[in-house]
One Martini backbone bead per residue (centre of mass of N, CA, C, O) as a GRO file, in nm:
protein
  479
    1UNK     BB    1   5.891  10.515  11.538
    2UNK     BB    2   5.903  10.218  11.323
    3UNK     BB    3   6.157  10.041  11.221
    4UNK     BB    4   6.156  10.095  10.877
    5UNK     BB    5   6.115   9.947  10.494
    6UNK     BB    6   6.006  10.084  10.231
    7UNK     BB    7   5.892  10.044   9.942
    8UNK     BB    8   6.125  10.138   9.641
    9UNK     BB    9   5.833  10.348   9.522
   10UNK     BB   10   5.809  10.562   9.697
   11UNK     BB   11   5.828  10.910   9.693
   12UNK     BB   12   6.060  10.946   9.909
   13UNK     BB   13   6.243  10.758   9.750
   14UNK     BB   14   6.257  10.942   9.510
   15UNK     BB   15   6.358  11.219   9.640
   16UNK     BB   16   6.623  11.100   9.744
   17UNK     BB   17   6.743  11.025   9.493
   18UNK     BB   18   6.731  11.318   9.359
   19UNK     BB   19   6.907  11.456   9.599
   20UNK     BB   20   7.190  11.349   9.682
   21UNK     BB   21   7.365  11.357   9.411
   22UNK     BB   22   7.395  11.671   9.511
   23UNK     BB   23   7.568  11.604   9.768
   24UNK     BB   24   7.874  11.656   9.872
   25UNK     BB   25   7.896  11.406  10.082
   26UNK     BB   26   7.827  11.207   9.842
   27UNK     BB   27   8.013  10.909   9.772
   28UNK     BB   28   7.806  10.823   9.487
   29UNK     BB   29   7.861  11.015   9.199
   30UNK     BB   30   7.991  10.809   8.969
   31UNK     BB   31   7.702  10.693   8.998
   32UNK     BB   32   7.451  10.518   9.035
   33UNK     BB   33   7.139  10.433   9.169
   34UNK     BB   34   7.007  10.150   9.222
   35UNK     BB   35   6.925  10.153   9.528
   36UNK     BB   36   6.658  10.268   9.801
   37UNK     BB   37   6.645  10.243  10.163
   38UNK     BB   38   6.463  10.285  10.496
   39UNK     BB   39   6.603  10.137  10.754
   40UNK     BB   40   6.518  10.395  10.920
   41UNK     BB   41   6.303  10.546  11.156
   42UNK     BB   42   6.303  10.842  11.370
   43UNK     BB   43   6.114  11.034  11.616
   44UNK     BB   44   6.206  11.341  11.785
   45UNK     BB   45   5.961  11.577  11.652
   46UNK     BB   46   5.675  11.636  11.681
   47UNK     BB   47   5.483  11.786  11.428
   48UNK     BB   48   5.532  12.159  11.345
   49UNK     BB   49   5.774  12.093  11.347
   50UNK     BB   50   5.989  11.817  11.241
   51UNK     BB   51   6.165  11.544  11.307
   52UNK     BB   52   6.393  11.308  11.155
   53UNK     BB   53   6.571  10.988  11.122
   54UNK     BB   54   6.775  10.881  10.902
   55UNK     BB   55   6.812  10.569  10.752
   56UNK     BB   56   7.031  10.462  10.436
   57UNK     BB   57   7.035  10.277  10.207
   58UNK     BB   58   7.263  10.223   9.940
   59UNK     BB   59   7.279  10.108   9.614
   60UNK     BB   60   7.645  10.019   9.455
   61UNK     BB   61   7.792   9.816   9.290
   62UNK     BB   62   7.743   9.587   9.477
   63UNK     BB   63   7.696   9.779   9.704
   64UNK     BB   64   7.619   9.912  10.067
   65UNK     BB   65   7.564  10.246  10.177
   66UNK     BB   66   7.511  10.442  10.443
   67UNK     BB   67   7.304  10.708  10.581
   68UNK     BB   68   7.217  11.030  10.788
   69UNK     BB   69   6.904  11.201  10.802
   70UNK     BB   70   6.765  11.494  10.884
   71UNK     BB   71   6.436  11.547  10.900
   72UNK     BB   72   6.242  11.759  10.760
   73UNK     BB   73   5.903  11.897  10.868
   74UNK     BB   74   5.647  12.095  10.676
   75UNK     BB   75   5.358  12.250  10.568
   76UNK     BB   76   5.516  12.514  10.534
   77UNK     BB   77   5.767  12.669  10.388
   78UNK     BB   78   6.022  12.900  10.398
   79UNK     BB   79   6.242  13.056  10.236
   80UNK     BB   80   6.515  13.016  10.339
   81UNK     BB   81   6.455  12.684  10.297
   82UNK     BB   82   6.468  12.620  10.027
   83UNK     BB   83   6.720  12.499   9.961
   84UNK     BB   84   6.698  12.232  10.168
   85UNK     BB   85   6.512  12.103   9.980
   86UNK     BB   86   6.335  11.799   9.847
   87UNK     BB   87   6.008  11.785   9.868
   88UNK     BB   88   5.636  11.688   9.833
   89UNK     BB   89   5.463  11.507  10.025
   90UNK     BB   90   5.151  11.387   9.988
   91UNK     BB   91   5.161  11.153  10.104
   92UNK     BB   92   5.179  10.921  10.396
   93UNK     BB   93   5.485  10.835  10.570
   94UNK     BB   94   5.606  10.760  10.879
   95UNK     BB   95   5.387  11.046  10.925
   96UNK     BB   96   5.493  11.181  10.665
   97UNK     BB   97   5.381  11.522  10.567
   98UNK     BB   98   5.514  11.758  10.348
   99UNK     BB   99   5.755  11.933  10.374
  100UNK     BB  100   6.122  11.831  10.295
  101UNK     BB  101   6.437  11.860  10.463
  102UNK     BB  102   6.725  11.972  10.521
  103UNK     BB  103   6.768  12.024  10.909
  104UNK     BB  104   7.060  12.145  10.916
  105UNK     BB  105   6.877  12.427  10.847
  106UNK     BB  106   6.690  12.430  11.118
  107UNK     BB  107   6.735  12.572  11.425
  108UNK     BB  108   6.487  12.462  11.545
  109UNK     BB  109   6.607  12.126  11.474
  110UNK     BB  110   6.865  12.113  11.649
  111UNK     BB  111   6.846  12.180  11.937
  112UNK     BB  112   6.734  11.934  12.049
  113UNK     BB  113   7.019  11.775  12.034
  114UNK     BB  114   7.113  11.898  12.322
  115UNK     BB  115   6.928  11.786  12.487
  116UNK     BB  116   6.943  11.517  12.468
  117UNK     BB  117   7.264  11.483  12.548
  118UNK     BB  118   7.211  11.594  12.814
  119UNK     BB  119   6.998  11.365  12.926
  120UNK     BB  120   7.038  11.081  12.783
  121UNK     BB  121   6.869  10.960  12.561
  122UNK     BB  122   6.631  10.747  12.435
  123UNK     BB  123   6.521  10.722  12.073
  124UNK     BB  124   6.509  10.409  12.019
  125UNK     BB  125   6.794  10.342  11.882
  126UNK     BB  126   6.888  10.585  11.978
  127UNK     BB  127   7.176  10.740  12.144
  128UNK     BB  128   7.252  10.937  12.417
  129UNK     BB  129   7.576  11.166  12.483
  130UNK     BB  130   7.762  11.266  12.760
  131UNK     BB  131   8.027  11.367  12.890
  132UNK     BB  132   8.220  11.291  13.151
  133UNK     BB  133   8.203  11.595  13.355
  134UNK     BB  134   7.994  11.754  13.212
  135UNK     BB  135   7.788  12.018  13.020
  136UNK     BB  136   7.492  12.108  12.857
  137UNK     BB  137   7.402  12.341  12.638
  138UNK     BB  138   7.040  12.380  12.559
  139UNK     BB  139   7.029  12.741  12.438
  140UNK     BB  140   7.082  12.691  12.113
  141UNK     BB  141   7.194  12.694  11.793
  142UNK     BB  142   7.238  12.553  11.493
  143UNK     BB  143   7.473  12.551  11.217
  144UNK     BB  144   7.617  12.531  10.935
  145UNK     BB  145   7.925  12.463  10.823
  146UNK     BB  146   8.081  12.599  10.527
  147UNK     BB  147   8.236  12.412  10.473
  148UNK     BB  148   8.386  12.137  10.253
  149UNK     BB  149   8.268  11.817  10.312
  150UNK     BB  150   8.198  11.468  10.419
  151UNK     BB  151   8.028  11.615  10.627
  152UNK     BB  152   7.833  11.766  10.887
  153UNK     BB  153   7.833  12.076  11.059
  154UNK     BB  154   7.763  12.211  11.370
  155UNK     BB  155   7.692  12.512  11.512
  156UNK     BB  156   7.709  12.643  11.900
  157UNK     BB  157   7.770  12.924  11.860
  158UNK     BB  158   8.043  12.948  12.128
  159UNK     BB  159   8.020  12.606  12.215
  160UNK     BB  160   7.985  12.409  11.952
  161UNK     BB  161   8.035  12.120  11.779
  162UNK     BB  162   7.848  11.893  11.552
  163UNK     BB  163   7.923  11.595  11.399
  164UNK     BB  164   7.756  11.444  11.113
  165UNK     BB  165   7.784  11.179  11.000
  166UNK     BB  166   7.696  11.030  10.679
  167UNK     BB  167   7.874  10.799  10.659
  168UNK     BB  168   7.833  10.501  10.768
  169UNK     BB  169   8.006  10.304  11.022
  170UNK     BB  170   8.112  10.077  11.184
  171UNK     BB  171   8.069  10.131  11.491
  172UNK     BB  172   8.305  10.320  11.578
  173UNK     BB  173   8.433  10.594  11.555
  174UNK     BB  174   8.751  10.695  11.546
  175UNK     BB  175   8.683  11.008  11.613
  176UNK     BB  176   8.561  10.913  11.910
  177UNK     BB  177   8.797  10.726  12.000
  178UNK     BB  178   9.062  10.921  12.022
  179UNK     BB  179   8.912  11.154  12.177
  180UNK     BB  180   8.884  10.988  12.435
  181UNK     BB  181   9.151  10.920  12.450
  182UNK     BB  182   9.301  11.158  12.486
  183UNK     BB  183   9.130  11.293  12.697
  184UNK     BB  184   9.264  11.059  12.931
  185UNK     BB  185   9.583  11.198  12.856
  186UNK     BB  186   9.547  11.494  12.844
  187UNK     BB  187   9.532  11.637  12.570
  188UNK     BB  188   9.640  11.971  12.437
  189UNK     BB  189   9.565  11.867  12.097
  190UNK     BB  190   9.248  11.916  12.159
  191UNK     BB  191   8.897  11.919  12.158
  192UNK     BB  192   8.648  11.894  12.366
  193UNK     BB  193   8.410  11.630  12.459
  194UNK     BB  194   8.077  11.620  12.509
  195UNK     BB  195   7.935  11.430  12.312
  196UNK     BB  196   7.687  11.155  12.172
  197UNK     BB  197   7.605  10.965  11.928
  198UNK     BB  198   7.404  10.641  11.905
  199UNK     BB  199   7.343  10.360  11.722
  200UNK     BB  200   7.222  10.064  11.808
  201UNK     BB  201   7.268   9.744  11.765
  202UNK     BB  202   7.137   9.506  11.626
  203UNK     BB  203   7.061   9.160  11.649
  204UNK     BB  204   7.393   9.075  11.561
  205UNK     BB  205   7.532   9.295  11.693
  206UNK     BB  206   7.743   9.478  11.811
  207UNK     BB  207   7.847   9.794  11.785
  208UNK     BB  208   7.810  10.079  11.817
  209UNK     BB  209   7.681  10.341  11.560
  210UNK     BB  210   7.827  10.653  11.492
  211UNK     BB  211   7.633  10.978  11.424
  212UNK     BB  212   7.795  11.204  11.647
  213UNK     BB  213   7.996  11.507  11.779
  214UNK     BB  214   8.062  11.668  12.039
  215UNK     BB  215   8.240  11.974  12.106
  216UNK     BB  216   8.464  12.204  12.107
  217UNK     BB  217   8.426  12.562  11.989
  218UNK     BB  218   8.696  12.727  11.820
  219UNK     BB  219   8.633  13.054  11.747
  220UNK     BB  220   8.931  13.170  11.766
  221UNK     BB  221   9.029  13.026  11.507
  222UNK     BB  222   9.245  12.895  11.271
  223UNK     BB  223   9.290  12.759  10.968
  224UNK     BB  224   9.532  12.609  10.823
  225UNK     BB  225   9.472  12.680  10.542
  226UNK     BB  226   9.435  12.962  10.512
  227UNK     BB  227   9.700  13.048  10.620
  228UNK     BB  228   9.856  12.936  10.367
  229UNK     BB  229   9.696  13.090  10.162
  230UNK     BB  230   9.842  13.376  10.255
  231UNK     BB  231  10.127  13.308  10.259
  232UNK     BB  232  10.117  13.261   9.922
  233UNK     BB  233  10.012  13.508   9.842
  234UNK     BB  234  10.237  13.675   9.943
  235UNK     BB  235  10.480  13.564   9.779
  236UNK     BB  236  10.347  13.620   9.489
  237UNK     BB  237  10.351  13.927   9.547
  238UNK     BB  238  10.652  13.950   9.545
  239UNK     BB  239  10.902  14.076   9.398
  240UNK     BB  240  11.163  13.986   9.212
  241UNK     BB  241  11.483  13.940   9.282
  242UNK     BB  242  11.720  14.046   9.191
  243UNK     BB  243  11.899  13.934   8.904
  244UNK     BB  244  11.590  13.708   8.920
  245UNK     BB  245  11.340  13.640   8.777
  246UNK     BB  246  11.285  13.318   8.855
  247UNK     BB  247  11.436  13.272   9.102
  248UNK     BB  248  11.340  13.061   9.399
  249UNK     BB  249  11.378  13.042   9.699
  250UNK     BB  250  11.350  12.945  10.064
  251UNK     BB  251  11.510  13.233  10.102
  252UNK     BB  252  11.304  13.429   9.999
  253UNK     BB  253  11.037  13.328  10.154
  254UNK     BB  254  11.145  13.464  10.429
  255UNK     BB  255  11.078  13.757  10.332
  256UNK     BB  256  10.807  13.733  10.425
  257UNK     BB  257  10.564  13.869  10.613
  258UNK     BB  258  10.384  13.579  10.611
  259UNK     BB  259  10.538  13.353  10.697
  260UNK     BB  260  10.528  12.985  10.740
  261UNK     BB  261  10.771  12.842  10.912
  262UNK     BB  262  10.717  12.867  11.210
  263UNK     BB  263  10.437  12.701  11.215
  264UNK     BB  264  10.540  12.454  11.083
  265UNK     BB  265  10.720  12.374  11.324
  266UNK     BB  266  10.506  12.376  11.537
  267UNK     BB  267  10.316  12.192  11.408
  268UNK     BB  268  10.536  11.954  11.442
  269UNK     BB  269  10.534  11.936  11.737
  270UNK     BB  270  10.220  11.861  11.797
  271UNK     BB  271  10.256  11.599  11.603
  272UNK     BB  272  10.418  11.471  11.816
  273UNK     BB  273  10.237  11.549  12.090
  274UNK     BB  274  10.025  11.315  11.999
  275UNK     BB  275  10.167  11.087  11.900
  276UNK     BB  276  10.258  11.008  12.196
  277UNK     BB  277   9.957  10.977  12.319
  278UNK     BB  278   9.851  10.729  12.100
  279UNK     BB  279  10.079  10.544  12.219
  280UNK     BB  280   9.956  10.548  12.511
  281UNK     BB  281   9.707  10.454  12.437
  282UNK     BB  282   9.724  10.247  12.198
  283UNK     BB  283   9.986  10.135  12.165
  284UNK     BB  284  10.300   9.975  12.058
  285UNK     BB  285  10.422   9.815  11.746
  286UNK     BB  286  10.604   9.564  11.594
  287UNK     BB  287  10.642   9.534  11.246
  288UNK     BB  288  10.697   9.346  11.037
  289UNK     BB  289  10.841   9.330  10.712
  290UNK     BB  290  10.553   9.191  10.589
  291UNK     BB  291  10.349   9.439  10.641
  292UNK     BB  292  10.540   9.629  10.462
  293UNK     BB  293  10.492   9.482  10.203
  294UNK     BB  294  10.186   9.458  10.245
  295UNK     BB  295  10.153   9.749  10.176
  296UNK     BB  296  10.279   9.811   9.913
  297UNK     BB  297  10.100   9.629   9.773
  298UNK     BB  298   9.857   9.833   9.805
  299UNK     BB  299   9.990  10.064   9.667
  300UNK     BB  300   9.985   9.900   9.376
  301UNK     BB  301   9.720   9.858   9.339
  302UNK     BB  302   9.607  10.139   9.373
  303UNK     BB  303   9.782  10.270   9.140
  304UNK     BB  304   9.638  10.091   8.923
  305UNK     BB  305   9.325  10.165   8.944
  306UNK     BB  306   9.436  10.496   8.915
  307UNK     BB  307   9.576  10.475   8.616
  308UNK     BB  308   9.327  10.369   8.454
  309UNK     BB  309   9.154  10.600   8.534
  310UNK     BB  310   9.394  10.845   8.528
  311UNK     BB  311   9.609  10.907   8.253
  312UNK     BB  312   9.782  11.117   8.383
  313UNK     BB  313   9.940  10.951   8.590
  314UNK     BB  314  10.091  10.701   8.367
  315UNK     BB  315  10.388  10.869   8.367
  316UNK     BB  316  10.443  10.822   8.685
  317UNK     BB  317  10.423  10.536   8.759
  318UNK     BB  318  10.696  10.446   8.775
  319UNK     BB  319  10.843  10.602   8.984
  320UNK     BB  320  10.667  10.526   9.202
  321UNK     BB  321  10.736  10.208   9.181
  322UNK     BB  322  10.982  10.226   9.299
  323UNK     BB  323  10.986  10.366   9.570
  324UNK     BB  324  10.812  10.078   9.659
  325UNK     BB  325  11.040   9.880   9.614
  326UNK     BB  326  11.247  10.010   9.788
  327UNK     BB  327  11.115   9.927  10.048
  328UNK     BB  328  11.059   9.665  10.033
  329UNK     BB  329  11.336   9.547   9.985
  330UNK     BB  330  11.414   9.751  10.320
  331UNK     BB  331  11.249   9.597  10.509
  332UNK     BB  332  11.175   9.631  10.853
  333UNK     BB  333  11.132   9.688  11.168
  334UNK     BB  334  10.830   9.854  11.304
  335UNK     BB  335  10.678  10.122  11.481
  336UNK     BB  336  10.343  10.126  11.551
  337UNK     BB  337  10.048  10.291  11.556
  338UNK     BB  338   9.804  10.521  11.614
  339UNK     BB  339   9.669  10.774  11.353
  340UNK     BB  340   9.503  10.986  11.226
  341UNK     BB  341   9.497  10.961  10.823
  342UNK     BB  342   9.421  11.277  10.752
  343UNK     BB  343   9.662  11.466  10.723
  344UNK     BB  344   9.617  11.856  10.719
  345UNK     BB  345   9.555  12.161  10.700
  346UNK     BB  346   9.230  12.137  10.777
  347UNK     BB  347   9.279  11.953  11.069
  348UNK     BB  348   9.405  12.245  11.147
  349UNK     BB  349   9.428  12.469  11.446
  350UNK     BB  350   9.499  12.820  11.525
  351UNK     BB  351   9.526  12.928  11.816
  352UNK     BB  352   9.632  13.112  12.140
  353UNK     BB  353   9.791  12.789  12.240
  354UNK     BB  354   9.810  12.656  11.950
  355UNK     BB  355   9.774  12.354  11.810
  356UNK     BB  356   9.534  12.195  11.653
  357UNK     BB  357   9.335  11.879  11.617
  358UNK     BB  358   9.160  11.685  11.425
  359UNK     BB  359   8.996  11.436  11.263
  360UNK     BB  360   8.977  11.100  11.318
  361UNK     BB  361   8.879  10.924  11.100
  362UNK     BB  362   8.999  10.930  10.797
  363UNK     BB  363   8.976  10.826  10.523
  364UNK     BB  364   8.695  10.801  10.307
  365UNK     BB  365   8.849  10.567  10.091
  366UNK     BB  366   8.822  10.365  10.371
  367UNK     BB  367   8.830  10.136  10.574
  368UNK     BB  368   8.723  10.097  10.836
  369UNK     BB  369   9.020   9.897  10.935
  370UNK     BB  370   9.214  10.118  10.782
  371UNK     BB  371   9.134  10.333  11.025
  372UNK     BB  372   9.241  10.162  11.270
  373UNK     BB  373   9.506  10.102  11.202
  374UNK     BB  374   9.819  10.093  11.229
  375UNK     BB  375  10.119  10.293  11.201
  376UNK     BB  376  10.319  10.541  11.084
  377UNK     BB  377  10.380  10.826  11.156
  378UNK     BB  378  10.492  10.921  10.887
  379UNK     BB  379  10.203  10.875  10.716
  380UNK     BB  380  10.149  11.177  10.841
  381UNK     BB  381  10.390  11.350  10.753
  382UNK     BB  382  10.320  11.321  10.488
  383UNK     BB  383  10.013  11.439  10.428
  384UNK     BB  384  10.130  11.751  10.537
  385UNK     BB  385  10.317  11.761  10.299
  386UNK     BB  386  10.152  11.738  10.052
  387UNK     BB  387  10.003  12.018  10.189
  388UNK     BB  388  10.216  12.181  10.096
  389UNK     BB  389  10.188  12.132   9.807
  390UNK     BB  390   9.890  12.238   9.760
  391UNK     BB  391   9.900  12.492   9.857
  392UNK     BB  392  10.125  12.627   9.677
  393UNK     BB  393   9.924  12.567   9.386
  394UNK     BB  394   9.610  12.637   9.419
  395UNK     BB  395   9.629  12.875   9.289
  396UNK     BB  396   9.712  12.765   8.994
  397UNK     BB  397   9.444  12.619   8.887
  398UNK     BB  398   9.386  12.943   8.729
  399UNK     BB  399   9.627  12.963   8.488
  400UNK     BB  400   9.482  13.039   8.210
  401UNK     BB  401   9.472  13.342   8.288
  402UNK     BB  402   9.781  13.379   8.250
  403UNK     BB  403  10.032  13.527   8.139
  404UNK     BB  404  10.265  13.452   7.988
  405UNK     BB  405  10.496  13.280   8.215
  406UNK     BB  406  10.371  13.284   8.499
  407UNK     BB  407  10.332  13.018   8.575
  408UNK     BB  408  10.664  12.914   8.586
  409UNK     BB  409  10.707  13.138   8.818
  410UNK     BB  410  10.466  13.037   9.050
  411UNK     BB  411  10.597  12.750   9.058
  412UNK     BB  412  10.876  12.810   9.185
  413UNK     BB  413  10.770  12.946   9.424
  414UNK     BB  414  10.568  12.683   9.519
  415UNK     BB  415  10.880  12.546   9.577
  416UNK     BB  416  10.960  12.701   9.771
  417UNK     BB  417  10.776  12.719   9.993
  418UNK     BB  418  10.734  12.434  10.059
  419UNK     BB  419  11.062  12.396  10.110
  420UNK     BB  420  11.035  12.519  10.372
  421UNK     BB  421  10.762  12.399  10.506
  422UNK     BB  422  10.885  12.131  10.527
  423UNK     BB  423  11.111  12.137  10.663
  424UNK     BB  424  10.990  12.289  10.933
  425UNK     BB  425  10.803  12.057  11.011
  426UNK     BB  426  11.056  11.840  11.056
  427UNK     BB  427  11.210  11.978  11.241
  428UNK     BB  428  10.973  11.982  11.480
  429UNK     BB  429  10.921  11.689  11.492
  430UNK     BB  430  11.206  11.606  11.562
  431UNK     BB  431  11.248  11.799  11.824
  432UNK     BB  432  10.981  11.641  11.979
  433UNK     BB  433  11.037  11.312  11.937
  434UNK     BB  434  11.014  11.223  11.664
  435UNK     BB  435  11.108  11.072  11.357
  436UNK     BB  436  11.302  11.125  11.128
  437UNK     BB  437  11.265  11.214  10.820
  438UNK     BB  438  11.597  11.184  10.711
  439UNK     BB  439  11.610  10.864  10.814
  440UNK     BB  440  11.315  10.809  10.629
  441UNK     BB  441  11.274  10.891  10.333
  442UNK     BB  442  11.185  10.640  10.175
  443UNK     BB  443  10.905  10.630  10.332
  444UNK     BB  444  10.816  10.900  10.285
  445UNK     BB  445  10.806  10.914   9.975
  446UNK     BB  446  10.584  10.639   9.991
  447UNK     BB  447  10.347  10.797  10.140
  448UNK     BB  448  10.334  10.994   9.957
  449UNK     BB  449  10.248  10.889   9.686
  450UNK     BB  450  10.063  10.710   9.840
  451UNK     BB  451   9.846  10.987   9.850
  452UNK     BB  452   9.853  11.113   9.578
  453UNK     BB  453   9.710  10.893   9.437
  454UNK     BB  454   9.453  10.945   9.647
  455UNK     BB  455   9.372  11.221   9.547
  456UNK     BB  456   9.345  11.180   9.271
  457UNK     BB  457   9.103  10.971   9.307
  458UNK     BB  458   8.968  11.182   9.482
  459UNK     BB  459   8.910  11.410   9.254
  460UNK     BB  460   8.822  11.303   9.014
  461UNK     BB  461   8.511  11.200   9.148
  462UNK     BB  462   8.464  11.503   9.288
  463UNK     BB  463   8.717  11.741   9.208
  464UNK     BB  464   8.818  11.835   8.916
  465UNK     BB  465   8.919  12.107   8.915
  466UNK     BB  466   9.165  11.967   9.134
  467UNK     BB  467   9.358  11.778   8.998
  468UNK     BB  468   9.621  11.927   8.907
  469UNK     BB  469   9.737  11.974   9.182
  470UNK     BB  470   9.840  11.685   9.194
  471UNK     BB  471   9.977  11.651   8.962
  472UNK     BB  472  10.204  11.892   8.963
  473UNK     BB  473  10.364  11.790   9.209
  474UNK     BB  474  10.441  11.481   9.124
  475UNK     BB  475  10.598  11.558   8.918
  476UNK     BB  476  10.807  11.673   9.053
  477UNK     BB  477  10.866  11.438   9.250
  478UNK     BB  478  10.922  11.208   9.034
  479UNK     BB  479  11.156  11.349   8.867
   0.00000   0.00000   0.00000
């Protein structure tokens, strides 16, 4: 099929346009859609059922957000697939009539990417490519997985995952760049690289820009945040200590069957085993006290329009500009380098041979620019520490249920779980050869806050029913 687009009053863009704002994924929810054009259409497999993939322009509030959809097409849709439904295109346009539909719910037309990339084919614009010195089976079907992501995975049985980039940024993407990275310093705190997509520059040149990432599928693994919630659960089910009825300590919370301190300690010692890597792989620089002003200045801009936007935050929002202004004042030189900049307990698994590390994609409300630049590794750590707050918490979100007091108390003991297992997670960071938390903690805690700020505005926008969760720990932090 020939890359063009149609006319923006098409039936297939009215479509997509009613159908995008319903998906998890999409990330222009707060606002209308102002214009939709398919930047490019190619046919990967014809028939019925057939394959096509496309780029959507998005415009919204003068910006133009790019995404990808694999569509499929059925001349009868199955009822399996009624939900991943589009909508029944009457006229032909693309060679496409007939029903549409997200085709990552349907095995039948997932297949054929993994068969794309063991042979390195281009199909148009798109180029598959395999990692050297790899081999990919091409007799799997892919599922997507249920996890609630800002991209979609596929599963493919148990040898591969395939993370297809919703939102397209500009060139490589950081997480096939990162990933590729790392593998060739031989880093074991991530899983193996089998292949990627990626689709060709323009006219105007640059960069191949990343549509999609191959890897290995650890199927034995454990979701690191699921596990944080099993022992937070763990610790709020335990009787109150003799004698106290309401303190709960750091030292109750060790005496949980759960307790998830050791791994937190373990789980410090991998990120810095990581972090170690990506300083070899793509080295460190000194950044000079302006930098580092500089940095602080965009943290007081997020601030303030993350204040304006969720009137929530602006009690916090004095003492949390302290905090940055304190950094600001007593700016020196820092060796800063690449890092994760998405870190917390989602993007990492419990193996059975230790913390493996996800998605080095960086924040989704960040610039390509913001999420390639070098930074201090501590803005990790505080990421993570952010996740055991979250964790902490998250339970406590449906608390209008609970009988009158008991959120008090079940608030305390998220205060002793999280201070647990922040102390632990610190402490193997530092034990690693990370630098040490407690000697830059007014960095580490203006990273805290300026992460929280972003929770703030990314709940806001995305899961309002998840606000609570950073604005209540928030309080304790600030207070």
């Amino acid at each position: 099929m020939t890359p063009s687009g149609p006319p923006s009053d098409t039936s297939l863009v009215r479509l997509l346009a009613g159908w995008l704002p319903r998906q998890r994924w999409f990330g222009g929810k707060d606002g209308p859609i102002d214009d939709l054009s398919i930047a490019t259409a190619t046919t990967l497999l014809p028939g019925d059922p057939g394959l096509h993939h496309l780029v959507l322009d998005i415009r919204q509030n003068r910006t133009t957000d790019h995404y990808q959809l694999l569509l499929g097409v059925r001349r009868d849709l199955p009822e399996q697939l009624g939900p991943a439904a589009i909508g029944l295109l009457n006229g032909r346009e693309h060679g496409i009539t007939g029903y549409v539909y997200d085709a990552v719910n349907d095995p039948e037309l997932t297949r054929p990417l993994l068969a794309l990339m063991a042979a390195e084919r281009t199909v148009g614009p798109l180029i598959f490519r395999r990692a050297p010195g790899t081999g990919i089976r091409t007799n799997l079907d892919g599922a997507p997985s249920p996890a609630e992501q800002s991209n979609t995975s596929l599963i493919f049985g148990d040898a591969y995952i395939c993370k297809l980039f919703r939102r397209l940024s500009p060139g490589v993407n950081p997480d096939l760049e990162v990933n590729l990275a790392l593998s060739r310093e031989g880093c074991e705190q991530i899983p193996a690289v089998h292949g990627w997509i990626e689709q060709e520059p323009d006219a105007a040149g640059g960069e191949p820009v990343t549509l999609a990432l191959l890897s290995e599928f650890l199927h034995s693994a454990t979701d690191g945040w699921q596990l944080a919630l099993t022992s937070v659960r763990d610790w709020f089910a335990q009787p109150c200590p003799p004698g106290s009825p309401t303190a709960f300590t750091a030292h109750d919370a060790a005496a949980v069957g759960g307790d998830f301190a050791a791994e937190a300690e373990r789980l410090g010692a991998a990120t810095a085993a990581v972090h170690r890597d990506l300083a070899a792989a793509f080295g460190v620089t000194r950044a000079p006290p302006e930098l580092l002003r500089e940095i602080v200045f965009a943290m007081n801009e997020q601030l303030d329009q993350v204040s304006a936007a969720v009137p929530q935050l602006r009690p916090h929002a004095h003492a949390i500009r302290e905090v940055f202004d304190e950094v600001a004042a007593e700016a020196a030189p820092l060796p800063f380098q690449r890092v994760h900049g998405d870190y917390h307990l989602g993007q990492v698994l419990r193996t059975d041979h230790g913390w493996v590390l996800l998605d080095f994609e960086g924040e989704p409300a960040r610039t390509p620019a913001e999420r390639r630049a070098p930074a201090h590794p501590l803005r990790d750590v505080a990421g993570m520490l952010r996740s055991f707050e979250y964790a902490a918490r998250f339970l406590l979100a449906g608390e209008g249920d609970l009988p009158p007091g008991t959120a008090d108390v079940l608030e305390l003991r998220a205060q002793a779980w999280a201070e647990r297992n922040r102390a632990a997670f610190c402490a193997g960071y530092a034990a690693a050869g990370g630098p040490d938390p407690a000697v830059h903690a007014a960095l580490v805690r203006a990273f805290e806050f300026d992460k929280a700020v972003y929770e703030i505005r990314y709940e806001a926008r995305n899961r309002p029913s998840w606000l609570p969760v950073p604005l209540r720990s928030l309080a304790r932090l600030a207070g």
